[in-house]
Amino acid sequence: MSIFHDHKKLFTAASLLFGTLTLFVAVIPSLYNQKNSVPLYGAIPLTEAQEAGRQIYISNGCVGCHTQQVRNVDMDKTWGKRPGIAADYALSTRKSIWQNAGTLMGTERTGPDLTNIGERQPSQDWHLVHLYNPRIVTPQSIMAPYPWLFEVKDKAAKGDIKVAVPEAFMKGQKGIVVATQDGLNLVAYLQSLKQVKLPDGTPDPKFLYKKEKKEAMASAAGVEPELNGSDLYAANCMACHQQNGEGLAGAFPPLKGSKVVLNDDSEIMVAIIMNGYNAQEQYGVMPAVGTNAGLSAEEVAAIMNHEKTSWGNNAKKVTVEQVKKLMELAKATAPVQ
């Protein structure tokens, strides 16, 4: 084995082996996927602003803490309605032979997965506040703030998008916080991240979801699985309305003491949850949380009862049957998209 005593032969052999492995393990499979994976019907290419936002996402290292891949395992059902497939990434192509800014799947979830963030959190107001300082809307967040995506002005100009930043987070600065074009582009990119529905008749890939086994066992035993309204509120509502139900002045309305929440006639409350709301100028647009998240009547009822009995609220609880009827009514009166 004289090769081990001849460094030129040794390095040549090692280089050839590495090159061959790279070709068969990385290059050929990549070219195959690029040729054979096509976008799903309904997938929308990024607009110019969204593509610019994706470049901001890349340049600020967001991929280091956020993934964009929903695996078919228990914990990932939080991040999407179905596991990811190759077609989900068919529109994400490299910019040039030297710049592989295609799939931003990531490898670490220091922060939540963003595959479906455009549906989970479509509010521009929320994203802007969150980018300025994540602690404003999520006190326990460890995400870094991005103040350079904003400007502080004495007076907002026509067309400026104002950001509702509480005085406690202004660090002594006076004025109005407005989003820069980079900030708006980044938010546009985040809002574009939505899982595309598979074609009609195509079954969604199944999650390996342990909860289903527990529910089946409970059903076999004749016991209804109990839904935790507090957990459902935390997953679907708390980011805007806050843990204490007090919302955020100038951005998200309070649920504590809300006339809508305290009203024994819950028709309006269900309609807002299912269809969204945009009738108060002092607050941002509320998305159709119930519809976007595919919440069941049982889940909506659990959330409503949590809100009706928390933070000093003492309203009459709703039943699942009441909510089912009101959800049907809300669906019938939903605005045409």
XYZ file of C-alpha atoms in Angstrom:
337
model
C 0.000 0.000 0.000
C 2.535 2.546 -1.161
C -0.262 5.083 -1.548
C -0.088 5.788 2.196
C 3.541 6.808 1.816
C 2.959 9.064 -1.200
C 1.050 12.170 -0.143
C 0.305 13.170 -3.756
C -1.392 9.841 -4.500
C -3.155 9.896 -1.131
C -4.628 13.394 -1.605
C -5.527 12.635 -5.238
C -7.383 9.455 -4.235
C -9.147 11.230 -1.360
C -10.208 14.090 -3.664
C -11.533 11.687 -6.288
C -13.460 9.742 -3.636
C -14.921 12.954 -2.170
C -15.841 14.263 -5.627
C -17.510 10.977 -6.598
C -19.522 10.848 -3.373
C -20.570 14.481 -3.816
C -21.694 13.766 -7.364
C -23.841 10.752 -6.449
C -25.090 11.870 -3.026
C -25.712 15.574 -3.666
C -25.433 16.762 -7.274
C -27.305 14.042 -9.190
C -30.224 13.800 -6.679
C -30.476 17.598 -6.678
C -30.643 17.779 -10.480
C -33.182 14.944 -10.506
C -35.440 16.737 -7.989
C -35.112 20.020 -9.853
C -36.174 18.355 -13.092
C -39.002 16.213 -11.711
C -40.522 18.368 -8.938
C -43.148 20.791 -10.201
C -45.103 23.359 -8.168
C -48.476 22.342 -6.796
C -51.533 23.706 -8.553
C -52.317 26.956 -6.767
C -48.724 27.734 -5.808
C -48.049 31.431 -6.410
C -44.579 32.725 -7.379
C -43.162 35.456 -5.141
C -43.838 39.044 -6.116
C -40.961 41.484 -6.499
C -41.532 42.803 -2.958
C -41.742 39.277 -1.503
C -38.543 38.206 -3.284
C -36.804 41.318 -1.916
C -38.092 40.314 1.514
C -36.679 36.828 1.075
C -33.255 38.362 0.452
C -33.651 40.386 3.682
C -34.593 37.123 5.433
C -31.391 35.525 4.110
C -29.082 38.458 4.822
C -30.289 38.743 8.419
C -29.646 35.063 9.100
C -33.251 34.141 9.896
C -32.655 30.636 8.529
C -30.279 30.043 11.448
C -33.148 29.919 13.948
C -36.240 29.152 11.839
C -36.969 26.112 9.703
C -39.406 25.837 6.818
C -40.086 22.112 6.840
C -43.039 20.247 8.326
C -42.058 16.674 9.113
C -44.588 13.848 9.509
C -44.037 13.569 13.261
C -46.130 14.359 16.314
C -44.736 17.779 17.205
C -44.830 19.186 13.655
C -48.626 19.253 13.354
C -48.330 22.626 15.108
C -46.562 24.132 12.098
C -48.700 23.007 9.164
C -51.845 21.235 8.080
C -49.828 18.430 6.474
C -46.237 17.202 6.199
C -44.127 18.906 3.551
C -43.474 17.327 0.153
C -40.895 18.026 -2.572
C -43.386 20.036 -4.658
C -43.640 22.600 -1.852
C -40.125 23.772 -2.726
C -40.308 23.591 -6.523
C -40.570 27.386 -6.899
C -37.560 27.980 -4.658
C -34.644 27.963 -7.073
C -31.040 29.117 -6.778
C -30.291 32.678 -7.867
C -27.144 31.803 -9.800
C -24.453 29.124 -10.040
C -22.711 30.834 -7.123
C -25.762 31.684 -5.005
C -27.861 28.847 -3.663
C -30.663 30.816 -2.050
C -33.303 28.292 -3.004
C -34.818 26.193 -0.244
C -34.552 27.828 3.156
C -35.511 24.680 5.038
C -33.156 25.339 7.950
C -31.898 22.827 10.481
C -32.783 24.321 13.875
C -35.914 25.536 15.637
C -34.647 28.039 18.134
C -37.765 29.874 16.967
C -40.957 28.377 15.490
C -41.125 26.838 12.045
C -42.318 29.356 9.434
C -43.684 27.032 6.732
C -47.267 28.213 7.271
C -46.722 31.472 9.180
C -48.637 33.398 6.499
C -51.790 31.562 7.569
C -51.014 31.199 11.269
C -50.205 34.910 11.597
C -51.218 36.947 8.512
C -51.363 40.299 10.361
C -48.916 42.895 9.025
C -49.322 44.903 12.250
C -48.265 41.938 14.391
C -45.205 41.131 12.289
C -43.991 44.737 12.326
C -44.338 45.059 16.101
C -42.694 41.663 16.531
C -39.743 42.595 14.308
C -39.197 45.905 16.103
C -38.948 44.066 19.426
C -40.337 40.547 19.900
C -40.769 41.125 23.654
C -43.631 43.548 22.943
C -45.952 40.725 21.890
C -44.129 37.692 23.323
C -42.429 38.604 26.620
C -40.583 35.261 26.865
C -39.126 35.492 23.323
C -35.343 35.207 22.906
C -35.409 36.507 19.326
C -33.216 39.525 18.569
C -34.953 42.834 17.732
C -34.513 44.377 14.280
C -34.799 48.159 14.868
C -32.803 48.951 11.703
C -35.863 47.919 9.692
C -37.672 50.967 11.096
C -37.347 54.737 11.345
C -38.408 57.104 14.123
C -39.943 60.296 12.746
C -41.406 63.411 14.319
C -44.341 63.156 11.953
C -45.439 60.324 9.687
C -45.530 61.113 5.976
C -48.312 60.138 3.612
C -48.066 56.425 2.883
C -45.945 55.621 5.956
C -46.931 52.474 7.842
C -46.943 53.360 11.545
C -45.971 50.748 14.117
C -47.626 50.710 17.540
C -44.551 50.557 19.794
C -45.244 51.068 23.523
C -43.246 53.880 25.148
C -41.459 51.383 27.413
C -39.737 49.904 24.329
C -38.702 53.219 22.744
C -35.534 53.532 24.883
C -36.120 57.219 25.478
C -36.686 58.070 21.813
C -39.564 60.388 20.986
C -41.597 60.259 17.818
C -43.503 57.879 15.584
C -42.052 54.531 14.514
C -42.584 53.744 10.829
C -41.532 50.699 8.817
C -38.843 51.008 6.155
C -39.318 49.411 2.750
C -36.972 46.596 3.814
C -39.188 45.918 6.824
C -42.338 45.886 4.705
C -40.718 43.585 2.161
C -39.656 41.144 4.872
C -43.199 41.075 6.261
C -44.562 40.555 2.736
C -42.295 37.511 2.395
C -43.416 36.105 5.755
C -47.062 36.621 4.794
C -46.444 34.675 1.570
C -45.373 31.543 3.458
C -48.466 29.356 3.217
C -48.889 25.658 2.612
C -50.670 25.042 -0.683
C -53.662 22.726 -0.490
C -53.174 19.455 -2.338
C -55.399 18.924 -5.422
C -58.955 17.775 -4.708
C -59.108 14.057 -4.185
C -55.470 13.822 -3.111
C -55.243 12.643 0.510
C -52.954 14.647 2.775
C -49.889 12.702 3.964
C -50.602 11.522 7.484
C -48.820 12.776 10.570
C -47.422 10.196 12.971
C -49.597 11.831 15.591
C -49.732 10.229 19.021
C -52.668 12.332 20.175
C -54.947 10.464 17.770
C -54.150 7.205 19.585
C -55.032 8.783 22.928
C -58.312 10.135 21.532
C -59.161 6.724 20.062
C -58.516 5.093 23.445
C -60.668 7.698 25.172
C -63.461 7.182 22.627
C -63.310 3.396 23.103
C -63.643 3.938 26.829
C -66.663 6.212 26.297
C -64.820 9.293 27.529
C -64.803 12.597 25.613
C -61.249 13.960 25.218
C -61.005 17.208 27.173
C -59.862 20.345 25.365
C -57.792 22.895 27.215
C -59.104 26.360 26.361
C -56.044 28.018 27.879
C -53.676 26.057 25.612
C -55.826 26.721 22.545
C -55.932 30.435 23.401
C -52.134 30.449 23.762
C -51.692 28.759 20.376
C -54.188 30.848 18.394
C -54.908 34.162 20.145
C -52.285 35.111 22.731
C -49.715 36.482 20.270
C -51.973 39.486 19.650
C -54.347 39.708 22.613
C -51.589 38.853 25.107
C -51.543 36.436 28.032
C -53.339 38.935 30.291
C -56.072 39.567 27.704
C -55.277 43.284 27.612
C -54.116 43.392 23.974
C -51.726 46.110 22.811
C -52.801 49.736 22.618
C -52.963 50.960 19.043
C -52.533 47.479 17.576
C -54.671 44.717 19.119
C -57.879 45.192 21.155
C -58.300 43.882 24.721
C -60.511 40.900 25.485
C -60.540 41.735 29.178
C -63.817 43.580 29.751
C -64.717 43.410 26.045
C -68.416 43.921 25.324
C -68.236 41.327 22.560
C -66.734 38.699 24.875
C -69.105 39.453 27.749
C -72.236 39.448 25.586
C -74.458 36.421 26.254
C -75.377 36.455 22.556
C -72.199 35.014 21.070
C -73.104 35.393 17.394
C -70.751 38.346 16.850
C -67.897 36.677 18.751
C -68.090 33.502 16.651
C -68.349 35.545 13.438
C -65.176 37.470 14.356
C -63.261 34.277 15.182
C -64.302 32.589 11.935
C -64.398 35.537 9.495
C -61.994 38.074 11.000
C -62.713 41.726 11.770
C -61.694 45.102 10.399
C -64.067 47.762 11.691
C -61.973 49.646 14.251
C -59.453 52.090 12.823
C -57.384 52.195 16.017
C -56.561 48.489 15.718
C -55.061 46.273 13.077
C -57.030 43.831 10.950
C -57.914 40.587 12.729
C -57.537 37.554 10.441
C -60.068 34.736 10.229
C -58.275 32.723 12.905
C -60.853 29.971 13.223
C -61.070 29.357 9.481
C -57.333 29.676 8.807
C -56.439 27.269 11.608
C -59.289 24.865 10.774
C -60.625 25.020 14.341
C -63.473 22.666 15.223
C -66.604 23.726 17.095
C -65.190 22.040 20.202
C -61.974 24.046 19.949
C -63.762 27.348 19.282
C -66.064 26.731 22.259
C -63.076 25.975 24.507
C -61.327 29.207 23.440
C -64.476 31.288 23.908
C -65.163 29.870 27.372
C -61.576 30.583 28.378
C -61.949 34.199 27.259
C -65.380 34.564 28.875
C -64.106 33.415 32.283
C -60.551 34.794 32.452
C -58.958 38.113 33.547
C -61.975 39.031 35.665
C -64.473 38.292 32.877
C -67.550 36.486 34.184
C -69.783 35.781 31.183
C -72.103 32.885 30.459
C -70.287 29.939 28.860
C -71.268 28.560 25.466
C -71.976 24.967 24.524
C -70.493 23.112 21.568
C -73.955 22.801 19.990
C -74.471 26.566 20.188
C -71.105 27.169 18.584
C -71.782 24.681 15.781
C -74.938 26.575 14.797
C -73.191 29.943 15.007
C -70.257 28.651 12.931
C -72.681 27.614 10.190
C -74.250 31.075 10.331
C -70.805 32.718 10.198
C -69.877 30.577 7.191
C -73.057 31.613 5.385
C -72.364 35.308 6.007
C -68.618 35.201 5.336
C -67.396 37.844 2.842
C -66.588 36.547 -0.639
C -62.814 36.295 -1.142
